[in-house]
XYZ file of C-alpha atoms in Angstrom:
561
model
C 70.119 107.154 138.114
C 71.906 110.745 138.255
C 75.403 109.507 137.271
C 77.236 106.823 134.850
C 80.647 105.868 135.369
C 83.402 104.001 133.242
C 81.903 101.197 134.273
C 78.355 101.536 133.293
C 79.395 103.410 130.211
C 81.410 100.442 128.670
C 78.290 98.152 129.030
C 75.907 100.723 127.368
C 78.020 101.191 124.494
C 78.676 97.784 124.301
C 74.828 96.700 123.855
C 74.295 99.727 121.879
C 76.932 97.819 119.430
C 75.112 94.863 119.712
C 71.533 96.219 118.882
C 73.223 97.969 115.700
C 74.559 94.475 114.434
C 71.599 92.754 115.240
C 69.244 95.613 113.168
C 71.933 95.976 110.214
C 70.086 94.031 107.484
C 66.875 95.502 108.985
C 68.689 99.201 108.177
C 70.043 97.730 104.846
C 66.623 97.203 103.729
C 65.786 101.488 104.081
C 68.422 101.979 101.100
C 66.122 104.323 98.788
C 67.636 102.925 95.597
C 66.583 98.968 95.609
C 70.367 98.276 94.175
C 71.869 95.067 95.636
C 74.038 97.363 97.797
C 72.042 98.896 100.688
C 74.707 98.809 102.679
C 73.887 101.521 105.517
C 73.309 99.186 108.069
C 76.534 97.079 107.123
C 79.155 100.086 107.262
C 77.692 101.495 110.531
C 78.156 98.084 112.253
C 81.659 97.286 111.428
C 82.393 100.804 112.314
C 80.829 100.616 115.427
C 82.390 96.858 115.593
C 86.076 98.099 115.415
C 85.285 100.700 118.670
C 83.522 97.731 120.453
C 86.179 95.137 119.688
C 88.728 97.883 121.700
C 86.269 98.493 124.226
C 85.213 94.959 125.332
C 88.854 94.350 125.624
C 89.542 97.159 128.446
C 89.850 95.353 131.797
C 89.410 98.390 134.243
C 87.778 101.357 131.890
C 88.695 104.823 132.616
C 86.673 107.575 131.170
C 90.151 108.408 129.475
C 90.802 104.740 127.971
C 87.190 104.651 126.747
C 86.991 107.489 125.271
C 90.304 106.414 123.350
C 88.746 103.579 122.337
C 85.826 104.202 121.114
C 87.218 107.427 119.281
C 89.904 105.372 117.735
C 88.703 102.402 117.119
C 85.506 104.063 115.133
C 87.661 106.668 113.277
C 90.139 103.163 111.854
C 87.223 101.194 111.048
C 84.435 103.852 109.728
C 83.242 102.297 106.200
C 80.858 104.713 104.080
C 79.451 107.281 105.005
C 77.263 106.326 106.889
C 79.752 105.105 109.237
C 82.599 108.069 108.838
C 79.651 110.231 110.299
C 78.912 107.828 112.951
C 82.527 107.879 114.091
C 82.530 111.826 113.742
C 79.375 111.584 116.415
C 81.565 108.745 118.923
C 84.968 111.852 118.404
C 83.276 114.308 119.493
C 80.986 112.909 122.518
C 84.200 111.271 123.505
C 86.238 114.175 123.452
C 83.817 115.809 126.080
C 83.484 112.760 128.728
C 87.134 112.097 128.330
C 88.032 114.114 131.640
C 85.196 113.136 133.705
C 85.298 110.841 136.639
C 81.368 110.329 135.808
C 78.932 111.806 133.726
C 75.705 113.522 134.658
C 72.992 115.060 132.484
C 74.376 118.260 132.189
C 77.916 116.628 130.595
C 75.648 114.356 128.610
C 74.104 117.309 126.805
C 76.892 118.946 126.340
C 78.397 115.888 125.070
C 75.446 115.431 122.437
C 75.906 119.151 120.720
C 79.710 118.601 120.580
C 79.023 115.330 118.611
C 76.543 117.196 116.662
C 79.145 119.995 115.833
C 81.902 117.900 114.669
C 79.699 115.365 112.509
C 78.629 118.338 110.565
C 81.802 120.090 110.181
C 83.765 116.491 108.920
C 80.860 116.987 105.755
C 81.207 119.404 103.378
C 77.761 119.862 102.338
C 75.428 118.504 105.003
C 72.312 117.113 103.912
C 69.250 117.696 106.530
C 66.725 114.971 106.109
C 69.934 112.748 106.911
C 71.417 111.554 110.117
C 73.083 114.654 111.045
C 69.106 116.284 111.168
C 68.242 113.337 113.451
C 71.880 114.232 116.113
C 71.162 117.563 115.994
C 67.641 117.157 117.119
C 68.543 114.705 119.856
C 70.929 117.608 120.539
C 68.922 120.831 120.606
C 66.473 117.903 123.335
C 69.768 117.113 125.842
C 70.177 120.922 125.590
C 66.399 121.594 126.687
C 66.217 118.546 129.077
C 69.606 119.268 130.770
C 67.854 121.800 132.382
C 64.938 120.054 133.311
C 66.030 116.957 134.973
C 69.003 115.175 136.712
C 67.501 111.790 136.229
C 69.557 110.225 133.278
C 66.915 107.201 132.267
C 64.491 109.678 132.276
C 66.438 112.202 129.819
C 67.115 109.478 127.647
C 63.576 108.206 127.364
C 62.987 111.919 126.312
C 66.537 112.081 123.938
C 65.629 109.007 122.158
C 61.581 109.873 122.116
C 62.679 113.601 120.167
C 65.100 111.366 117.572
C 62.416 109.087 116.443
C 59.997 111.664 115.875
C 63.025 113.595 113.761
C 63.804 110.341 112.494
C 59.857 109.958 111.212
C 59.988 113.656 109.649
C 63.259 112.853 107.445
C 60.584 111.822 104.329
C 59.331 114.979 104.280
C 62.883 116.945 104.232
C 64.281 114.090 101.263
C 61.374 113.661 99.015
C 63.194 110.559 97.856
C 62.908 109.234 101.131
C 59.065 109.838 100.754
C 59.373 108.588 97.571
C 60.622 105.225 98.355
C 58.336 104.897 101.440
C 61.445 104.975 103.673
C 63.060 106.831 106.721
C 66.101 107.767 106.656
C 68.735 104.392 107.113
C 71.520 106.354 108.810
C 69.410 107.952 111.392
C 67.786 104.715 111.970
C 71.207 103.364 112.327
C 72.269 105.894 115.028
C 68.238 105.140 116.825
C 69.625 101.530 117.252
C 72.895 102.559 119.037
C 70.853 104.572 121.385
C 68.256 102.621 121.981
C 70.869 99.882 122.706
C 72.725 101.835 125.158
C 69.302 102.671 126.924
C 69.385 98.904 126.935
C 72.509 98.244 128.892
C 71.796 101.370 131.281
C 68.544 99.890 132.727
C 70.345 96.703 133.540
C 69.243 94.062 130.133
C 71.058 91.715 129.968
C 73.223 91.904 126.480
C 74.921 88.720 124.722
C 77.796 91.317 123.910
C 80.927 88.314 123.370
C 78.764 86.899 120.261
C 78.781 89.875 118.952
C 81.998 91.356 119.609
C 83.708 88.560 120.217
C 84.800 89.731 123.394
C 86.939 92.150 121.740
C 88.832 89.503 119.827
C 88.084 88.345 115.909
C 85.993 84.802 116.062
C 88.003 82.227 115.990
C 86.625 79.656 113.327
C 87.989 75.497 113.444
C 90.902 75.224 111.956
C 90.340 74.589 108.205
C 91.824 71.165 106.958
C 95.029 71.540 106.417
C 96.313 71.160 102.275
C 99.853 70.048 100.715
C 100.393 73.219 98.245
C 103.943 72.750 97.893
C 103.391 71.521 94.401
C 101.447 74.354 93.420
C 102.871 76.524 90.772
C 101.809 79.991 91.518
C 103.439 81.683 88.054
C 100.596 79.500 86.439
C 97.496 78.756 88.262
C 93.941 79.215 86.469
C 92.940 81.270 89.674
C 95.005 84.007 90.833
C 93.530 85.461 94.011
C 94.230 83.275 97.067
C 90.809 84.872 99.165
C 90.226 83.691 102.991
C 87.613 85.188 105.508
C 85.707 84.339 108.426
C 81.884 84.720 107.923
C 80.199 85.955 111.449
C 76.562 83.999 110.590
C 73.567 86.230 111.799
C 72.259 82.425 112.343
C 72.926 78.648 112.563
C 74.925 77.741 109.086
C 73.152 74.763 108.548
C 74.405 71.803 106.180
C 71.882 73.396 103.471
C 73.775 76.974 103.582
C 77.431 75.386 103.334
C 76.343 73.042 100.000
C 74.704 76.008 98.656
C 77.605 78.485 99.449
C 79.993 75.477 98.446
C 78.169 75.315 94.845
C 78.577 79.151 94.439
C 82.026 79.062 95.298
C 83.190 76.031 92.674
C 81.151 78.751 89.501
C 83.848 81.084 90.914
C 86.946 78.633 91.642
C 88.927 75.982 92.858
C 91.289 74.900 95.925
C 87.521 75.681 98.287
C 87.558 74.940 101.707
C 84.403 75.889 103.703
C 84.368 74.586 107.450
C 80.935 75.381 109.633
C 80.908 75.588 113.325
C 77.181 76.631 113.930
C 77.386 80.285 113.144
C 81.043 80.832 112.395
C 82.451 79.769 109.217
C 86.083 79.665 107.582
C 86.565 79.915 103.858
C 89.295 79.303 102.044
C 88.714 80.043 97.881
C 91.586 80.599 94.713
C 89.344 82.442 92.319
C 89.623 85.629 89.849
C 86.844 87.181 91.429
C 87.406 87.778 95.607
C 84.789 90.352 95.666
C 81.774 87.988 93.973
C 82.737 85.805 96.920
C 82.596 88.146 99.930
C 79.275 89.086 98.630
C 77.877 86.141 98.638
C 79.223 85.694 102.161
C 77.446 88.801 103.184
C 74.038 87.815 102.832
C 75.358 84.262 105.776
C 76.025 87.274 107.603
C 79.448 89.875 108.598
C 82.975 88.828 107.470
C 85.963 89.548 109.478
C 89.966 88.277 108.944
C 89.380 89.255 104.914
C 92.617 88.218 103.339
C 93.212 88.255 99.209
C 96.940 87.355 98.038
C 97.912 87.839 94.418
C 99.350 84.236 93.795
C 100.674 84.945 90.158
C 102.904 87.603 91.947
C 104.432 85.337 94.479
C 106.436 83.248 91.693
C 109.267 82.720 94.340
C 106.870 81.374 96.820
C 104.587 78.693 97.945
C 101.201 79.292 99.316
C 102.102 78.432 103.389
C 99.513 77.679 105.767
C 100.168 80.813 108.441
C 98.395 83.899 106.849
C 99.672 86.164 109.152
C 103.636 84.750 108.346
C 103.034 85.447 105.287
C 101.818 88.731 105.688
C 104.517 89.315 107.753
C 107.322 88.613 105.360
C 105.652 90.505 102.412
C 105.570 93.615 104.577
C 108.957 93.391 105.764
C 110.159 92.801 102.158
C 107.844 95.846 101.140
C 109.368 98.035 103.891
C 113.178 96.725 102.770
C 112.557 97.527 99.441
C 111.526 101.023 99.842
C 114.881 101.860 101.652
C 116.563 100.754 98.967
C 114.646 103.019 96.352
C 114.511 106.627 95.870
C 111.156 108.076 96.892
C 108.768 109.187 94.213
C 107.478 112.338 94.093
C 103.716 111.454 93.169
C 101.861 107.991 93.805
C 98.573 106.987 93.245
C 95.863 104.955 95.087
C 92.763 103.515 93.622
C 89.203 102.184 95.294
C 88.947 99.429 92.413
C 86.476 95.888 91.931
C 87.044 93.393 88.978
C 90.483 92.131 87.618
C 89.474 93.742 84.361
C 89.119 97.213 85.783
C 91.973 96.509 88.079
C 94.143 95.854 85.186
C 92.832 99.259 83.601
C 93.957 101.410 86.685
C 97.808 99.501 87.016
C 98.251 100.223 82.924
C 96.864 103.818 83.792
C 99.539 104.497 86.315
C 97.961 103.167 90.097
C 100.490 101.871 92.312
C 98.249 100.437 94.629
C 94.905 98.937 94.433
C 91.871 98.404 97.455
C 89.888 95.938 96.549
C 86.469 97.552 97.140
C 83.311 99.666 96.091
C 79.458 98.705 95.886
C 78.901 96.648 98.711
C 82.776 96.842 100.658
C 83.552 100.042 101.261
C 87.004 99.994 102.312
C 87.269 101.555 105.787
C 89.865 104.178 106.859
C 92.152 101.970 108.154
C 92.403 99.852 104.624
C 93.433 103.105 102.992
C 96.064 104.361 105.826
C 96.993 100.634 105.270
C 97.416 101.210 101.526
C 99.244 104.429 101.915
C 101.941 102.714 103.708
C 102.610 100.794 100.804
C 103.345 103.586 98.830
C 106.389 104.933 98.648
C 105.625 108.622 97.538
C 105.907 111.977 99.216
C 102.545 112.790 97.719
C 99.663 110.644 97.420
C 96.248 110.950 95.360
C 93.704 108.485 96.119
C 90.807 107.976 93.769
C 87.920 106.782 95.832
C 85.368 106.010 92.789
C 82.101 105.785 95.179
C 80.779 108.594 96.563
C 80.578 106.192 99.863
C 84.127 106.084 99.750
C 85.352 109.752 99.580
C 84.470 110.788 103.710
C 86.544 107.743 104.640
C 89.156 108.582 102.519
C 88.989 112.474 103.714
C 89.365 111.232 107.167
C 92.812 109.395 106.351
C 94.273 112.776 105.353
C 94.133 113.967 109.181
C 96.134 110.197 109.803
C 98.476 110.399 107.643
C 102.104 111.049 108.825
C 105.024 111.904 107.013
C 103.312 111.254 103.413
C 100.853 114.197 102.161
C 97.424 112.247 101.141
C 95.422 114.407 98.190
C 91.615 113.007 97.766
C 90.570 112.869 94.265
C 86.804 113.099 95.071
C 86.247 110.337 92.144
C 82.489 108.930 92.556
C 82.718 106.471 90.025
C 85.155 104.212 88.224
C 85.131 106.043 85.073
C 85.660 109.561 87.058
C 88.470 107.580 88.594
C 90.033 106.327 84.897
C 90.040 109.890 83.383
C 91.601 111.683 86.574
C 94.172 109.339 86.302
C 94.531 109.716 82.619
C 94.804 113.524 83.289
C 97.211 113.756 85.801
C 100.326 115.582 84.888
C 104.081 115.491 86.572
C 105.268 118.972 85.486
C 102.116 119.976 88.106
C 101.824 121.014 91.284
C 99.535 118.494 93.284
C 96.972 121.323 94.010
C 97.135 121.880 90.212
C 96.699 118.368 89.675
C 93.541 118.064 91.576
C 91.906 120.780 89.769
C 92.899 119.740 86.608
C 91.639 116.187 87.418
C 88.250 117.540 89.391
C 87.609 120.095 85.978
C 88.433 116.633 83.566
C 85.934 114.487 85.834
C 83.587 116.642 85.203
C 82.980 116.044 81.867
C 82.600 112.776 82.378
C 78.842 111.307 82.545
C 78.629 107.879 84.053
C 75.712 104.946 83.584
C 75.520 101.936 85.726
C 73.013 98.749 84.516
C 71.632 96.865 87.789
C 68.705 94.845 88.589
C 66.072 95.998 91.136
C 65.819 94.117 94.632
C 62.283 95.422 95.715
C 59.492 97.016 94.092
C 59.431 100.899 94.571
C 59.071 104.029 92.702
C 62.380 106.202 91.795
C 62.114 109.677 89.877
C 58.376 108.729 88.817
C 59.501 105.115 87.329
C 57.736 102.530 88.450
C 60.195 99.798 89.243
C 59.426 96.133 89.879
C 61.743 93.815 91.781
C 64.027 92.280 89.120
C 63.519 94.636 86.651
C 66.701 96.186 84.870
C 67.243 99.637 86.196
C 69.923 102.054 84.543
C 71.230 104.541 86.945
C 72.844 108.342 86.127
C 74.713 110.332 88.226
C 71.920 112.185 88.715
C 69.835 109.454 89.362
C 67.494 107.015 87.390
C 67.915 107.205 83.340
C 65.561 104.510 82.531
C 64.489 100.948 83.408
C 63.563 97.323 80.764
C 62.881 94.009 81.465
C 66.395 92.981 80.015
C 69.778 94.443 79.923
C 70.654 95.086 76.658
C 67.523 97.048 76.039
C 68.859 99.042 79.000
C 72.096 100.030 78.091
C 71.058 101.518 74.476
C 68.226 103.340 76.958
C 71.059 104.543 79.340
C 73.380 105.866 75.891
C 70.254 107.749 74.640
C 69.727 109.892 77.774
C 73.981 110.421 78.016
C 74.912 110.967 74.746
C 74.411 114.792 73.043
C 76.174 116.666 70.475
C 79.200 116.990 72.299
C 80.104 113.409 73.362
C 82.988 112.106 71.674
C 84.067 108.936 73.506
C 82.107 105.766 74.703
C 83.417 103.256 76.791
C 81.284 99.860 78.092
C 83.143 98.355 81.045
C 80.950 94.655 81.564
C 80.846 93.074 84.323
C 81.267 89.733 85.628
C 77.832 88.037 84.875
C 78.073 89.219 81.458
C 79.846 87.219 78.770
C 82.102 88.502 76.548
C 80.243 87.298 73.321
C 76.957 89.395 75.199
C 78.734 92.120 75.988
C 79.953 91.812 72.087
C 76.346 92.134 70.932
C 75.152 95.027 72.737
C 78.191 96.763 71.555
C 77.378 96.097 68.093
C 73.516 96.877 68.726
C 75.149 100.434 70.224
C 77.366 101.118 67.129
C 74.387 100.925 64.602
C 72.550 103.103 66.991
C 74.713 105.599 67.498
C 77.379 105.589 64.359
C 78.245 109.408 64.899
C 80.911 108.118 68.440
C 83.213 106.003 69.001
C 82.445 103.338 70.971
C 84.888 100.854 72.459
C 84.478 97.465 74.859
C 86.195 97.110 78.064
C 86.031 94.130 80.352
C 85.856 95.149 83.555
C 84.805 92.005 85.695
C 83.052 93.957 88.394
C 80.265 92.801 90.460
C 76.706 93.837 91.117
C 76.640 96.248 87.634
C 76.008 94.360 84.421
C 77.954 97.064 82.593
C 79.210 100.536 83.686
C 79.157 103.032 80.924
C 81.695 106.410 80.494
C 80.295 109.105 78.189
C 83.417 111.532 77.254
């Protein structure tokens, strides 16, 4: 084979999409930390998902229309990341096949560096031992091999070959990879697109429609239908109206929907789960959306996520058509903004659990993304969010550091509004930019006033351990009660409380001041009570206050000031 056309290149990146979704929870598994939120594998797919959905659907591909596609669709849907530098890789091999009537070794090399290139100038301090290492060596191979051969099975045999033995070398450049036992997950991620697209050049055959649903969202059987004209939205128990589709990596069986069922009634009411082998729609009015779209996660992916606030709909009835409703709150948004004056500043925050939610609308947010740990919002959901804010200046606090390279690459999409990154890496970094921001500022003053006030701010997550490893020489068994610095593991107990006075100990010094305990949703309040009282005796020389924050995965977050 000496050439690929549009043709030939739609199928292979088609079934290189498809081997990526079918390896994600393999590639979750390679997380170093054993948090429940090893979510490399995860972001990269519905990345890559949102490209293949657009590609699948082309008719008569072009090199032109595919290289749109894939370029767009990636850049919208990139989620960590993981997946931002995946769709940095698909921009700049597309922009170098996008004037070619077909592609030869020589244009594939070339298109390999200039992927290479652009991944590593879209991050500001690139990490070797990463993904980017394994590209570039794939790279500096195409380069050597480009001269060598015109056969293009042959030089990718030899492409892929030099990746996985970069790919097996990334423990030695991270010694927390070697650490943990692992390679690294993004590079694995980006082995699995290749090796997939090796796939569909030799002629496999690839089940790409279950995967991408032949470019179209899975449809799911229409959910039995429910009389809520009667419901009183100003004063239901639950607030969050939350639908999704789940994608099932396998057959939901009777025993997965009473078991996902049961988890949904601890969590809510109004539940409607209807199973079609492996698609699944689910219709929940709970408090917590996020607890249930991580449940859903481990059924498999989730696409057609939906979460209205009910108690702010006191005009209207819940309706059956999603989308109508969607509709007409986005037309009334849009209306509305005409009729006010624009606001100089507006704010954006990355924010999990109504408690913490509440926290960042008293603090000033205008609009909240319901993500973090576990969802990473992608690109698109914070474009989306900037629409709904009617500012000429926006600052959008991120509060992940998987968070902040999607949110970078909105800035280059956003048009007529200027979008300012506060590079927040945790909730509490988020709070006390907020906090700090000041109106008689410029917005480049702003940002350094907020990035110099984050700063000072030390941050201590509580989580339990999914596998048995070794982090920073603690032994770690799975289960076991880990607390977790920003600069990485602070100390780990067999229970939580003993964990959090562990975690103040190694943040609190001479000069701390302020303590604030955010707990989480499977904490109770009279709990979260009792470690605050344990931490007062302990440490009687701060203040320490209680917040309930209601977020997911972290027992309790912890902000030393």
């Amino acid at each position: 084979m000496n050439t690929i056309d549009a043709k030939l290149l739609q199928k292979a990146f088609l079934a290189g999409a498809t081997n990526l979704e079918a390896k994600k929870e393999w590639i979750n598994e390679l997380n170093v930390f054993p948090v429940p939120d090893g979510d490399t594998g995860t972001n990269m797919t519905l990345t890559i998902m949102a490209a293949a959905r657009e590609v699948a659907a082309i008719e008569n591909p072009t090199m032109e229309t595919l290289a749109k596609a894939i370029s767009s669709g990636s850049l919208r849907g990139a989620r960590g990341n993981s997946g931002v530098i995946l769709s940095q890789l698909f921009r700049g091999f597309t922009k170098e096949i996008k004037t070619c009537r077909e592609i030869d070794t020589t244009t594939l090399a070339n298109a390999f560096v200039r992927a290479t290139e652009t991944a590593y100038k879209a991050v500001m301090k690139p990490k070797e031992g990463t993904i980017l290492t394994v590209a570039r060596g794939m790279s500096e191979k195409a380069a050597e091999l480009a001269e060598e051969t015109d056969d293009i099975l042959v030089f990718a045999e030899k492409v892929i070959e030099e990746g996985d033995t970069v790919l097996s070398q990334t423990p030695e450049m991270l010694p927390v990879l070697k650490q943990a036992g692992v390679v690294d997950s993004g590079g694995q991620g980006l082995m699995q697109v290749l090796k997939g697209c090796l796939d569909g050049l030799m002629g496999k055959e690839i089940d790409v429609a279950a995967a991408v649903g032949a470019g179209k969202p899975a449809q799911a059987p229409a959910a039995p239908s429910m009389d809520k004209s009667q419901i009183d939205t100003a004063n239901i128990k639950f607030g969050y109206c939350t639908e999704f589709i789940i994608n099932a990596d396998k057959e939901f069986t009777e025993k997965d929907e009473l078991e996902f069922k049961s988890y949904l009634e601890e969590l809510g009411d109004s539940i409607v789960v209807v199973a079609d082998e492996d698609v699944v729609k689910v219709h929940v009015h709970t408090n917590h959306p996020g607890l249930a779209f991580e449940k859903a996660l481990t059924y498999g992916s989730l696409s057609r996520m939906k979460v209205d606030n009910m108690r702010e709909e006191h005009e209207e009835r819940l309706i059956k058509d999603a989308e109508k409703i969607a509709s007409e709150q986005k037309a009334q948004a849009e209306a509305a903004k005409k009729d006010e004056p624009r606001k100089p500043f507006g704010f954006i925050a990355v924010s999990v659990g109504e408690g913490l939610s509440e926290i960042f609308k008293g603090i000033g947010a205008d609009y909240l993304i319901e993500g973090g740990q576990t969802m990473n919002p992608s690109t698109e959901d914070i474009l989306n969010a900037v629409d709904q804010v009617n500012a000429d200046i926006i600052f959008v606090l991120p509060n992940n550091k998987n968070i902040i390279l999607a949110a970078e690459q909105a800035v280059h999409l956003t048009e007529g509004k200027k979008l300012v990154v506060v590079p927040s890496k945790t909730v509490p970094q988020g709070i006390t930019a907020l906090i700090n921001f000041m109106p008689d500022l410029s917005a480049e003053e702003n940002l350094e006033n907020m990035k110099s006030e984050m700063a000072r701010v030390k941050t201590g997550q509580i989580t339990y351990a999914v596998r048995t490893t070794n982090i920073d020489g603690m032994d770690i068994k799975e289960g076991d009660i880990m607390a977790i610095g920003d600069k990485g593991m602070m100390a780990v107990d067999a229970e939580v409380p003993a964990a959090v006075l562990k975690a103040l100990d190694a943040m609190i010094d001479e000069e701390s001041e302020l303590v604030t305990i955010y707990f989480g949703a499977d904490v109770s309040e009279e709990d979260a009570e009792a470690v605050l009282e344990q931490a007062q005796k302990q440490f009687p020389d701060v203040e320490i206050e209680l917040q309930n924050g209601g977020q997911p995965v972290y027992y309790y977050m912890i902000s030393v000031e």
